[in-house]
JSON list of C-alpha atoms in Angstrom, two decimals:
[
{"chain": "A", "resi": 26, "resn": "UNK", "atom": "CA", "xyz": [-31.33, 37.26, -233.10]},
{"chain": "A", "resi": 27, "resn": "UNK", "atom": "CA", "xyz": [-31.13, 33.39, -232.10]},
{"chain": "A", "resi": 28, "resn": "UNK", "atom": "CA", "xyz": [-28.70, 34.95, -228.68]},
{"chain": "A", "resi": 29, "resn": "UNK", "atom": "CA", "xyz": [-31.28, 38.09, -227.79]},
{"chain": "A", "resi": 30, "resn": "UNK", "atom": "CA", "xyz": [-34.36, 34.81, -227.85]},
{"chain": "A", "resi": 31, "resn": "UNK", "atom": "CA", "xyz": [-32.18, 32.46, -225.72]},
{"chain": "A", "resi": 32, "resn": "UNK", "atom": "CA", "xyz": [-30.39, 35.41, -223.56]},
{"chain": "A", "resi": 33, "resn": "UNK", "atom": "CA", "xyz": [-34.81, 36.24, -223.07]},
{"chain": "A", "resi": 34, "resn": "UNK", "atom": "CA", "xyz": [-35.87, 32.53, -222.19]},
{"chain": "A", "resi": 35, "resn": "UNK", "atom": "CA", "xyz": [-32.17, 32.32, -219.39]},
{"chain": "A", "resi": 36, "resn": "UNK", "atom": "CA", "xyz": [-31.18, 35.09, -217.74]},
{"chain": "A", "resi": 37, "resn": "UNK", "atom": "CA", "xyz": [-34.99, 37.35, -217.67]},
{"chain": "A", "resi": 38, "resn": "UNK", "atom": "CA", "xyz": [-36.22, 34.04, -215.68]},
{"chain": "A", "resi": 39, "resn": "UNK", "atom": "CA", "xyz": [-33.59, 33.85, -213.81]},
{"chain": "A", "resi": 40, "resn": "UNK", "atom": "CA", "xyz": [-33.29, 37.96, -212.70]},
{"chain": "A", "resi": 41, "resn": "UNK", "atom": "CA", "xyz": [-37.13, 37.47, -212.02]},
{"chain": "A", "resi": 42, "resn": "UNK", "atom": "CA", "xyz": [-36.05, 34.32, -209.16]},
{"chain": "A", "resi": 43, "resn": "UNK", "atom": "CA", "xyz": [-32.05, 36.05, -208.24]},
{"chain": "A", "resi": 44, "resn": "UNK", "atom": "CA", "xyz": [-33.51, 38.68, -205.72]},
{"chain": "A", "resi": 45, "resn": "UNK", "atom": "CA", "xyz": [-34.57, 35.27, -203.11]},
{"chain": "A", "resi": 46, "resn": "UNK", "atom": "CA", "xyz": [-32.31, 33.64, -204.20]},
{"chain": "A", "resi": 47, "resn": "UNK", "atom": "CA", "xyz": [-29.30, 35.70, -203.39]},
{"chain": "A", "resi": 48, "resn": "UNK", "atom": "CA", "xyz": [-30.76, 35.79, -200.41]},
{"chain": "A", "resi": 49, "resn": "UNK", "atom": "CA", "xyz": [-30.92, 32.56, -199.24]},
{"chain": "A", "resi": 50, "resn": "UNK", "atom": "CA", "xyz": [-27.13, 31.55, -200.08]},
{"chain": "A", "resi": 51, "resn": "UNK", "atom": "CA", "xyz": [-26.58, 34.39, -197.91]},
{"chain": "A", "resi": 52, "resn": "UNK", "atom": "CA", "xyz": [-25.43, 37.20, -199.64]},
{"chain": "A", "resi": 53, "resn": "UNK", "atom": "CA", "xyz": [-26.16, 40.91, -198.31]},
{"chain": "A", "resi": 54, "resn": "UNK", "atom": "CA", "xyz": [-27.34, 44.08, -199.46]},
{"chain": "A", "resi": 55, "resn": "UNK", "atom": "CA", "xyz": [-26.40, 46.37, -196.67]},
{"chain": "A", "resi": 56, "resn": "UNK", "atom": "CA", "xyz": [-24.07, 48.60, -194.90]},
{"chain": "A", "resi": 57, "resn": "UNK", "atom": "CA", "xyz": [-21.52, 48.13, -194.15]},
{"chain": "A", "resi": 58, "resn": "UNK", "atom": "CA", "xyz": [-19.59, 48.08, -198.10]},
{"chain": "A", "resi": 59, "resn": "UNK", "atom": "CA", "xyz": [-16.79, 44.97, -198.16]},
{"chain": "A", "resi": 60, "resn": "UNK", "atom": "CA", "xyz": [-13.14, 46.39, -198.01]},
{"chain": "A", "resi": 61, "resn": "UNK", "atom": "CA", "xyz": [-11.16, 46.30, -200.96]},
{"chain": "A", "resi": 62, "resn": "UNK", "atom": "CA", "xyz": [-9.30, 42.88, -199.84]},
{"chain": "A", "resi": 63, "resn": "UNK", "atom": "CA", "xyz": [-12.16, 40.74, -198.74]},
{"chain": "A", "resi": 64, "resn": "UNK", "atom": "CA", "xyz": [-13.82, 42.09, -202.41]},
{"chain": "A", "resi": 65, "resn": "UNK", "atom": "CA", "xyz": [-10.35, 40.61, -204.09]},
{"chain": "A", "resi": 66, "resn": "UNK", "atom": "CA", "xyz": [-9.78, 37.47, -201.43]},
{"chain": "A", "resi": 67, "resn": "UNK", "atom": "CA", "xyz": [-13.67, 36.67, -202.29]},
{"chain": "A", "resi": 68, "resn": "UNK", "atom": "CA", "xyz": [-13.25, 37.24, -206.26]},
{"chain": "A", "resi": 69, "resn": "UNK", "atom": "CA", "xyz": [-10.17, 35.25, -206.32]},
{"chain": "A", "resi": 70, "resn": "UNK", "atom": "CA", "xyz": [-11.95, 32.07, -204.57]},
{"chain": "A", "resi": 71, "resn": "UNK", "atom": "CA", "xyz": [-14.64, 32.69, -207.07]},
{"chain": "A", "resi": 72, "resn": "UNK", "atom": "CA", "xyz": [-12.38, 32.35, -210.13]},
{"chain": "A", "resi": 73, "resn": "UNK", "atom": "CA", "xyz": [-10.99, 29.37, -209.05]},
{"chain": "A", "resi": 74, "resn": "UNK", "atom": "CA", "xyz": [-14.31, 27.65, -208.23]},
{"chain": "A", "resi": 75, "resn": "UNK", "atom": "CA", "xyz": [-15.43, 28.82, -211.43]},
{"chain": "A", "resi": 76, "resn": "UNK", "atom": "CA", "xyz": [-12.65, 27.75, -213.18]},
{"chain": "A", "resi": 77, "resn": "UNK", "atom": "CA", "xyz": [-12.32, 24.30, -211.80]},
{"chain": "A", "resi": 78, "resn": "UNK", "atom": "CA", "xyz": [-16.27, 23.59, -211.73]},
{"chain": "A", "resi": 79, "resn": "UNK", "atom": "CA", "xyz": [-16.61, 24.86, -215.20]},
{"chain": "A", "resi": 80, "resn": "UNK", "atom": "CA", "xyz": [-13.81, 22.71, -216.55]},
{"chain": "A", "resi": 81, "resn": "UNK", "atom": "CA", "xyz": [-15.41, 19.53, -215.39]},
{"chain": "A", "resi": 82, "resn": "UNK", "atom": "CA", "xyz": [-19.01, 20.58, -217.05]},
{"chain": "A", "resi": 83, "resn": "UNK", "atom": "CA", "xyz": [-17.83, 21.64, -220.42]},
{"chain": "A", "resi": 84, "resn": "UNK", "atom": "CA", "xyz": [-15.60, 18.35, -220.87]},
{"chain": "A", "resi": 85, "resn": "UNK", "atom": "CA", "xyz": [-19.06, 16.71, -219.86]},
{"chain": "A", "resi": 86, "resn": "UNK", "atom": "CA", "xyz": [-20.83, 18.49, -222.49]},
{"chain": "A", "resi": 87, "resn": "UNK", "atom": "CA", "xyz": [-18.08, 17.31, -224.65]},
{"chain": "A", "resi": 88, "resn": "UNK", "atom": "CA", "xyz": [-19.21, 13.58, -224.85]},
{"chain": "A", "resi": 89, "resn": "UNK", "atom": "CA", "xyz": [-21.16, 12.54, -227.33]},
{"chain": "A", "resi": 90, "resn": "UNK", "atom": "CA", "xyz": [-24.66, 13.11, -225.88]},
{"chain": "A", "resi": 91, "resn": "UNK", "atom": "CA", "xyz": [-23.93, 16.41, -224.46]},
{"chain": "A", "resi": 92, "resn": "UNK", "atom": "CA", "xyz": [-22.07, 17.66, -227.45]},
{"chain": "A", "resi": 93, "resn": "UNK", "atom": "CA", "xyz": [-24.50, 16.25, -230.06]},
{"chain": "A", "resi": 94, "resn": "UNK", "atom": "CA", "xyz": [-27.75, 17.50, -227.46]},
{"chain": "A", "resi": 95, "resn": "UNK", "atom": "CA", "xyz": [-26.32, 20.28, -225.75]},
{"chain": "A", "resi": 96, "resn": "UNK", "atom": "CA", "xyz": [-23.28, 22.04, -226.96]},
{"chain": "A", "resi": 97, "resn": "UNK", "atom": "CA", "xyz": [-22.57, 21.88, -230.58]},
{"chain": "A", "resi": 98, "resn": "UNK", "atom": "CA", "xyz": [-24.93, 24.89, -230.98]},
{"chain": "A", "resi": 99, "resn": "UNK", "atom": "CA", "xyz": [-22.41, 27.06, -229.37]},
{"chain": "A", "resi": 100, "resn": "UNK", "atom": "CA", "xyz": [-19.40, 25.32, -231.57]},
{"chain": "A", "resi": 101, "resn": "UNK", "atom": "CA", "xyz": [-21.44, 26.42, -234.81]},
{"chain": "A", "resi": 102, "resn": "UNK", "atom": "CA", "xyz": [-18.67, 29.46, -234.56]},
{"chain": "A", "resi": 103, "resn": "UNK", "atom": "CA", "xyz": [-15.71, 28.15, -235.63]},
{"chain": "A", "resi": 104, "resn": "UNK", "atom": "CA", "xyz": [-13.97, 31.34, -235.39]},
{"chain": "A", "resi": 105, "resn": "UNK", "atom": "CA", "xyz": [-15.49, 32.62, -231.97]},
{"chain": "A", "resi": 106, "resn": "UNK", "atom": "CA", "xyz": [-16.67, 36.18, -231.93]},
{"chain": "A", "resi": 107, "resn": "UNK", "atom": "CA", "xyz": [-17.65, 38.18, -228.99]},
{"chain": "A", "resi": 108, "resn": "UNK", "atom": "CA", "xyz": [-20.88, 37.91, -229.70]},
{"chain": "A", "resi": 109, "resn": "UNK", "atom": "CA", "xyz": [-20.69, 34.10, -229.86]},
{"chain": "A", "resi": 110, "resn": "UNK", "atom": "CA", "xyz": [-19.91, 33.92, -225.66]},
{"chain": "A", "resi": 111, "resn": "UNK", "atom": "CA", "xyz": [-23.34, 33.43, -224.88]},
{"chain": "A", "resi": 112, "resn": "UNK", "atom": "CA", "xyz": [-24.88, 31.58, -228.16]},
{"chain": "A", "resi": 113, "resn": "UNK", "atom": "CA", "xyz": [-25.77, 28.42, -227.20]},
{"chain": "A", "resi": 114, "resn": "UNK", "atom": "CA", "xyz": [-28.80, 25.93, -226.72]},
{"chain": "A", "resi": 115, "resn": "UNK", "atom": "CA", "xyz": [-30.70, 27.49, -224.41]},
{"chain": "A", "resi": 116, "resn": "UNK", "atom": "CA", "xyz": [-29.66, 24.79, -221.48]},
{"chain": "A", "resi": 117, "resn": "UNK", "atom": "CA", "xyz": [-25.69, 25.16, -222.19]},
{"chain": "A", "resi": 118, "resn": "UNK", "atom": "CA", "xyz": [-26.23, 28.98, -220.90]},
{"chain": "A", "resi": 119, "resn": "UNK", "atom": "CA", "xyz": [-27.86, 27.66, -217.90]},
{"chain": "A", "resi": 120, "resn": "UNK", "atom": "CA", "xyz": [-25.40, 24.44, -217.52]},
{"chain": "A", "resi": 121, "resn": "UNK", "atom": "CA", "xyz": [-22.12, 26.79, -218.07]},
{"chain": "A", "resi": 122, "resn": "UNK", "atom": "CA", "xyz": [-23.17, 29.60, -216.51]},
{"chain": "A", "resi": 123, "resn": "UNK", "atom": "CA", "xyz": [-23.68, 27.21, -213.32]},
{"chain": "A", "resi": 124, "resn": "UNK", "atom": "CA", "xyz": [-20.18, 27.86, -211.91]},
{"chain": "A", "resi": 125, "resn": "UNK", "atom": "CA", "xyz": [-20.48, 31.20, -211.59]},
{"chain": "A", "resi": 126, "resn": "UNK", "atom": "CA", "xyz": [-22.85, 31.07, -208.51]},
{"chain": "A", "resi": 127, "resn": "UNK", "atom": "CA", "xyz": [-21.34, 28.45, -206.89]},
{"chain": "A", "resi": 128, "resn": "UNK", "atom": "CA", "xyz": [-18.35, 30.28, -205.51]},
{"chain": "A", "resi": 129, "resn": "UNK", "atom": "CA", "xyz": [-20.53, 32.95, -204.14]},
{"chain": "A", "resi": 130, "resn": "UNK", "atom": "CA", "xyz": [-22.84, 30.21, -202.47]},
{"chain": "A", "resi": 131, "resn": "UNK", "atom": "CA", "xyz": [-19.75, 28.68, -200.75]},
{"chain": "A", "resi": 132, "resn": "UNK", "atom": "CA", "xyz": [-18.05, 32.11, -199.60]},
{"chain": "A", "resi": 133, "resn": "UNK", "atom": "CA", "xyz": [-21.27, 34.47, -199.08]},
{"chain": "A", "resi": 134, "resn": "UNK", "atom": "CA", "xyz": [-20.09, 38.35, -200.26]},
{"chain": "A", "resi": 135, "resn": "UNK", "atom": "CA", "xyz": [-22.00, 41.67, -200.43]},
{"chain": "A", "resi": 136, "resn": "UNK", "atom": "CA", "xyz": [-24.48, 41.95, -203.27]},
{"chain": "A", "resi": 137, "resn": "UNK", "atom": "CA", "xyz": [-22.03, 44.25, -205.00]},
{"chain": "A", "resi": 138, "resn": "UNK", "atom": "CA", "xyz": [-19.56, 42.20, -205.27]},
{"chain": "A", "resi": 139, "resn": "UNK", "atom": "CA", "xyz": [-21.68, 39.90, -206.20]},
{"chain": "A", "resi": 140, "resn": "UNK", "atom": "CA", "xyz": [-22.61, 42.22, -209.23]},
{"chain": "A", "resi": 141, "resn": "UNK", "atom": "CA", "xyz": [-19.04, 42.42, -209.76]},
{"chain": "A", "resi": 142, "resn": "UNK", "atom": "CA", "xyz": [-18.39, 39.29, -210.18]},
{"chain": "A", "resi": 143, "resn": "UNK", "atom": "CA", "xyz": [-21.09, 38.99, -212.96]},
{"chain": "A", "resi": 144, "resn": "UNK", "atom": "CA", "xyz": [-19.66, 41.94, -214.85]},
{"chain": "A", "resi": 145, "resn": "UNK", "atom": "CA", "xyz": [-15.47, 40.40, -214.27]},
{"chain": "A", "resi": 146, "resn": "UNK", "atom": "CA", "xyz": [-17.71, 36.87, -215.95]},
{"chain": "A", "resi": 147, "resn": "UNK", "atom": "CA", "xyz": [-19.20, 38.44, -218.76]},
{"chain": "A", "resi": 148, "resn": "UNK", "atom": "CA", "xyz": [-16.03, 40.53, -219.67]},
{"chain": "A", "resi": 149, "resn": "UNK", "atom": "CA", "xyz": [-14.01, 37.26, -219.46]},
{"chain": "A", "resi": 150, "resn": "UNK", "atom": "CA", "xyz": [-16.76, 35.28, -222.08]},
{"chain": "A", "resi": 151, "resn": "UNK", "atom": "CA", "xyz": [-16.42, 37.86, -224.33]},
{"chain": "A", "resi": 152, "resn": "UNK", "atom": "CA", "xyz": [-12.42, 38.59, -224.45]},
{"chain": "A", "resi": 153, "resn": "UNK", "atom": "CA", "xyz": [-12.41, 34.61, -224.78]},
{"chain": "A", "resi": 154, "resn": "UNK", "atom": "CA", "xyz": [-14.41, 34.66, -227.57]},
{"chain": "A", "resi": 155, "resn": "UNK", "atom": "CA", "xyz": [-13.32, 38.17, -229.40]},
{"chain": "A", "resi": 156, "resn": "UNK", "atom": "CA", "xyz": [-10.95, 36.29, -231.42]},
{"chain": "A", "resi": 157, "resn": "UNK", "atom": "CA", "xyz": [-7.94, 38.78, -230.49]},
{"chain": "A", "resi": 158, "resn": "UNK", "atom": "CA", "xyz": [-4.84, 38.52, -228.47]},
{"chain": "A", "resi": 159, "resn": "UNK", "atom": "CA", "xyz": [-4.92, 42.70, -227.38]},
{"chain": "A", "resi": 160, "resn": "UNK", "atom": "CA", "xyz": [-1.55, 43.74, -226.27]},
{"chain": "A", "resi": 161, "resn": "UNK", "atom": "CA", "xyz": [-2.73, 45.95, -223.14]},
{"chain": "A", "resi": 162, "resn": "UNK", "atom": "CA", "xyz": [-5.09, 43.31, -222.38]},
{"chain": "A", "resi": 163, "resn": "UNK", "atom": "CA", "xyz": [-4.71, 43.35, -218.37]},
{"chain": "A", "resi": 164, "resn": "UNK", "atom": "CA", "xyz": [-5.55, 39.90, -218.36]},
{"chain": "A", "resi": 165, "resn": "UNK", "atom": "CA", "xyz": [-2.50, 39.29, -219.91]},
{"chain": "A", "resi": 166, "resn": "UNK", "atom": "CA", "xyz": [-0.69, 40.23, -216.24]},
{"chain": "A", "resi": 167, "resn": "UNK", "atom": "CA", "xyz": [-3.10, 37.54, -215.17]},
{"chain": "A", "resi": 168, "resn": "UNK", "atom": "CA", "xyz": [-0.74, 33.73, -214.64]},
{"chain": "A", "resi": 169, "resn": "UNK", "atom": "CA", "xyz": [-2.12, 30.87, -216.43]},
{"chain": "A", "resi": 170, "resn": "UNK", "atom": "CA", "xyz": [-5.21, 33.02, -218.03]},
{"chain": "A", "resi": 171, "resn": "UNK", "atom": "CA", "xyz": [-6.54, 31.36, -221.17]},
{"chain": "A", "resi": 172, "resn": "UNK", "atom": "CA", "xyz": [-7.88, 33.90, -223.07]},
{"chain": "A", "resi": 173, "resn": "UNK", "atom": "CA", "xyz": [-8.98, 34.37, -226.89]},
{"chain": "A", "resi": 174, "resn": "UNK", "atom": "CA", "xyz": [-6.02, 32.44, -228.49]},
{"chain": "A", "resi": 175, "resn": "UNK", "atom": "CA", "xyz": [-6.49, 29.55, -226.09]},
{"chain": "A", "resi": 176, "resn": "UNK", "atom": "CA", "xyz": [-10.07, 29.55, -226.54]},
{"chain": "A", "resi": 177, "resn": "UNK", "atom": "CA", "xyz": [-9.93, 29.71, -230.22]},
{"chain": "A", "resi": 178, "resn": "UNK", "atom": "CA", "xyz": [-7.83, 26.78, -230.91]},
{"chain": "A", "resi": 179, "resn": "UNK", "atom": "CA", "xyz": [-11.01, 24.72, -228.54]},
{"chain": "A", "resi": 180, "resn": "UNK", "atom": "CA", "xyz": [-13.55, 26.22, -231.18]},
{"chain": "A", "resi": 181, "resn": "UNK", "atom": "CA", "xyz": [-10.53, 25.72, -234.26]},
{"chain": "A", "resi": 182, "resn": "UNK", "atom": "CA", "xyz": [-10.87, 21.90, -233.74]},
{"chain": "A", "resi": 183, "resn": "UNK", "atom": "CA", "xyz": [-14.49, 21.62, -232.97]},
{"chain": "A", "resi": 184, "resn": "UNK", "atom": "CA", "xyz": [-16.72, 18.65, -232.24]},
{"chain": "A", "resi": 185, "resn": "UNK", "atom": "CA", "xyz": [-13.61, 16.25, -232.37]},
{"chain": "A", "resi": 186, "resn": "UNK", "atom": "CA", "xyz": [-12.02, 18.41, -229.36]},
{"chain": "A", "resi": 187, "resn": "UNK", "atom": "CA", "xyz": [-11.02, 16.97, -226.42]},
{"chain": "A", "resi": 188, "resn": "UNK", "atom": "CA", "xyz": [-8.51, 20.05, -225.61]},
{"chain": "A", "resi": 189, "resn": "UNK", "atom": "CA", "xyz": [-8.97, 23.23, -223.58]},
{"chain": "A", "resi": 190, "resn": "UNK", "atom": "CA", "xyz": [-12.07, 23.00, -221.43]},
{"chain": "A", "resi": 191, "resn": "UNK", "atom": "CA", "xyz": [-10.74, 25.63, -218.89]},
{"chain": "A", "resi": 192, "resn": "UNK", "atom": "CA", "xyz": [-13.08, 28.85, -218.78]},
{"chain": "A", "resi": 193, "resn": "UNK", "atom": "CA", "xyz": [-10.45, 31.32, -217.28]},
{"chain": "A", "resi": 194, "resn": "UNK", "atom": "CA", "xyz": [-7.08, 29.34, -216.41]},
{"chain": "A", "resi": 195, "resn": "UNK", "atom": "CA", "xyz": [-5.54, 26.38, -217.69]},
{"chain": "A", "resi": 196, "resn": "UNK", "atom": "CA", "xyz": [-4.32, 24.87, -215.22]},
{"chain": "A", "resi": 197, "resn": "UNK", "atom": "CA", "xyz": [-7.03, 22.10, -215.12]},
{"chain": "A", "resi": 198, "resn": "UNK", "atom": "CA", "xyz": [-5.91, 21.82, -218.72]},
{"chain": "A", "resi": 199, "resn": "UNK", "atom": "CA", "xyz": [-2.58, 21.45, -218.21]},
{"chain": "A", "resi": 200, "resn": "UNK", "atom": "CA", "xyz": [-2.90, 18.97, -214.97]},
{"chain": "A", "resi": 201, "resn": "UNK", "atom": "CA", "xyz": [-5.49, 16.88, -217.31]},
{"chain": "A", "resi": 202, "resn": "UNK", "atom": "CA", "xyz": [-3.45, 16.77, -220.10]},
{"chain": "A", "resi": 203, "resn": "UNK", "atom": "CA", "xyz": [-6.63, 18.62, -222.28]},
{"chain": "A", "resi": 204, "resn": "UNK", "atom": "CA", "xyz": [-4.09, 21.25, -223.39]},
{"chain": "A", "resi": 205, "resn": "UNK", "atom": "CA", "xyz": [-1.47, 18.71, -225.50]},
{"chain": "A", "resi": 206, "resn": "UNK", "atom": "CA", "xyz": [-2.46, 19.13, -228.68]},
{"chain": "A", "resi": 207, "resn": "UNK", "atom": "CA", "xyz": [-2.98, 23.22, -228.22]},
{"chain": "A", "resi": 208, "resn": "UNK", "atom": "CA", "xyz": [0.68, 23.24, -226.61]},
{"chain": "A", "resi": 209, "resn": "UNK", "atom": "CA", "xyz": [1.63, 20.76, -230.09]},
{"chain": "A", "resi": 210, "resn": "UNK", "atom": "CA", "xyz": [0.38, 23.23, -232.44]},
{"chain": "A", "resi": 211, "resn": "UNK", "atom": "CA", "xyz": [2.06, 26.70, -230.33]},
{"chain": "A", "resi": 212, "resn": "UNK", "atom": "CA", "xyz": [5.16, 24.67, -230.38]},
{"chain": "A", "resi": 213, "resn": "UNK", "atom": "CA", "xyz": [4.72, 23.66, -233.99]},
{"chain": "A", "resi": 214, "resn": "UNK", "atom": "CA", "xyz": [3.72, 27.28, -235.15]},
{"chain": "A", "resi": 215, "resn": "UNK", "atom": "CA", "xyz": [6.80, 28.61, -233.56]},
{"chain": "A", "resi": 216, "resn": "UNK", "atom": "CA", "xyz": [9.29, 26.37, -235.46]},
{"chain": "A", "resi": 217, "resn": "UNK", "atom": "CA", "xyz": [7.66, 27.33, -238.40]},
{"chain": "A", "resi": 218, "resn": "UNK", "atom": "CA", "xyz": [7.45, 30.92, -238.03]},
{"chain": "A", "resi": 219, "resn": "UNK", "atom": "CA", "xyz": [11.39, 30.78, -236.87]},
{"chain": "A", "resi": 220, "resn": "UNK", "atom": "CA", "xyz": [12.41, 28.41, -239.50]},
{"chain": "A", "resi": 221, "resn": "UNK", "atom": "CA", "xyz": [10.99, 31.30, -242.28]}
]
């Protein structure tokens, strides 16, 4: 119940001001439809702005004041489920979810790919936090995609965790060194699983 009230108070406001809003950062609503490769080209700038933007804020809301004001309502699931990807203090859904307009204010698409971009978003927050590695997955085809298992281990070690910031890739991560003691325990659960 606690996500339906904060999902009410964040994104109903925010649908009521998106309509002026889209357009001013200059996204349209006409003909002519975007072809299938500037829909791609725009959605892969997107994920990277996304990606890199949101790294930056969640470490941020992983110092003390932001964890202890902000964010350690979302880390109350230990064990993400889907259903966890948008529980949060009301301001963390507003603060995360940030990053996902600013790549289409900086490279202006149609409205829907705009829309698809939302959907691709919320997919992604949810298959982070379903707690499963699914075999067809076809984000698994995806390089350097974080995914469930990656996320889990940032939820696994909690308030204490400076590791695994990245929303959708890890290369921020991995160039940060955020992802050593996630890479420390794969590496360590492999020798163990191959030394039984």
């Amino acid at each position: 119940m606690d996500t339906m009230a904060i999902l009410l108070v964040t994104i109903v406001p925010l649908h009521l001001v998106s309509y002026p809003t889209v357009k001013m950062a200059g996204i349209r609503t006409g003909l002519p439809l975007p072809s299938m490769w500037e829909t791609v080209a725009q959605l892969v700038v997107y994920c990277l702005v996304d990606d890199y933007l949101g790294y930056w804020i969640h470490r941020l809301l992983h110092t003390k004041w932001g964890y202890d004001n902000i964010h350690h309502v979302h880390h109350e699931y230990t064990a993400p489920i889907a259903f966890a990807a948008p529980y949060g203090h009301w301001s963390d859904v507003i603060i995360l979810g940030a990053p996902s307009f600013a790549g289409p204010a900086i490279v202006p698409c149609h409205i829907t790919t705009f829309w698809l971009w939302l959907v691709i978003r919320q997919l992604e927050a949810i298959d982070a936090h379903s707690g499963f590695k699914f075999p067809f997955n076809p984000t698994n085809l995806i390089p350097f995609y974080g995914g469930a298992e990656y996320h889990d281990y940032h939820h696994y070690v909690g308030e204490k965790t400076q590791s695994n910031f990245s929303s959708l890739f890890t290369f921020c991560d991995y160039l940060h060194g955020t992802d050593k003691g996630y890479r420390y325990q794969k590496e360590w659960m492999v020798k163990v699983y191959h030394h039984n």
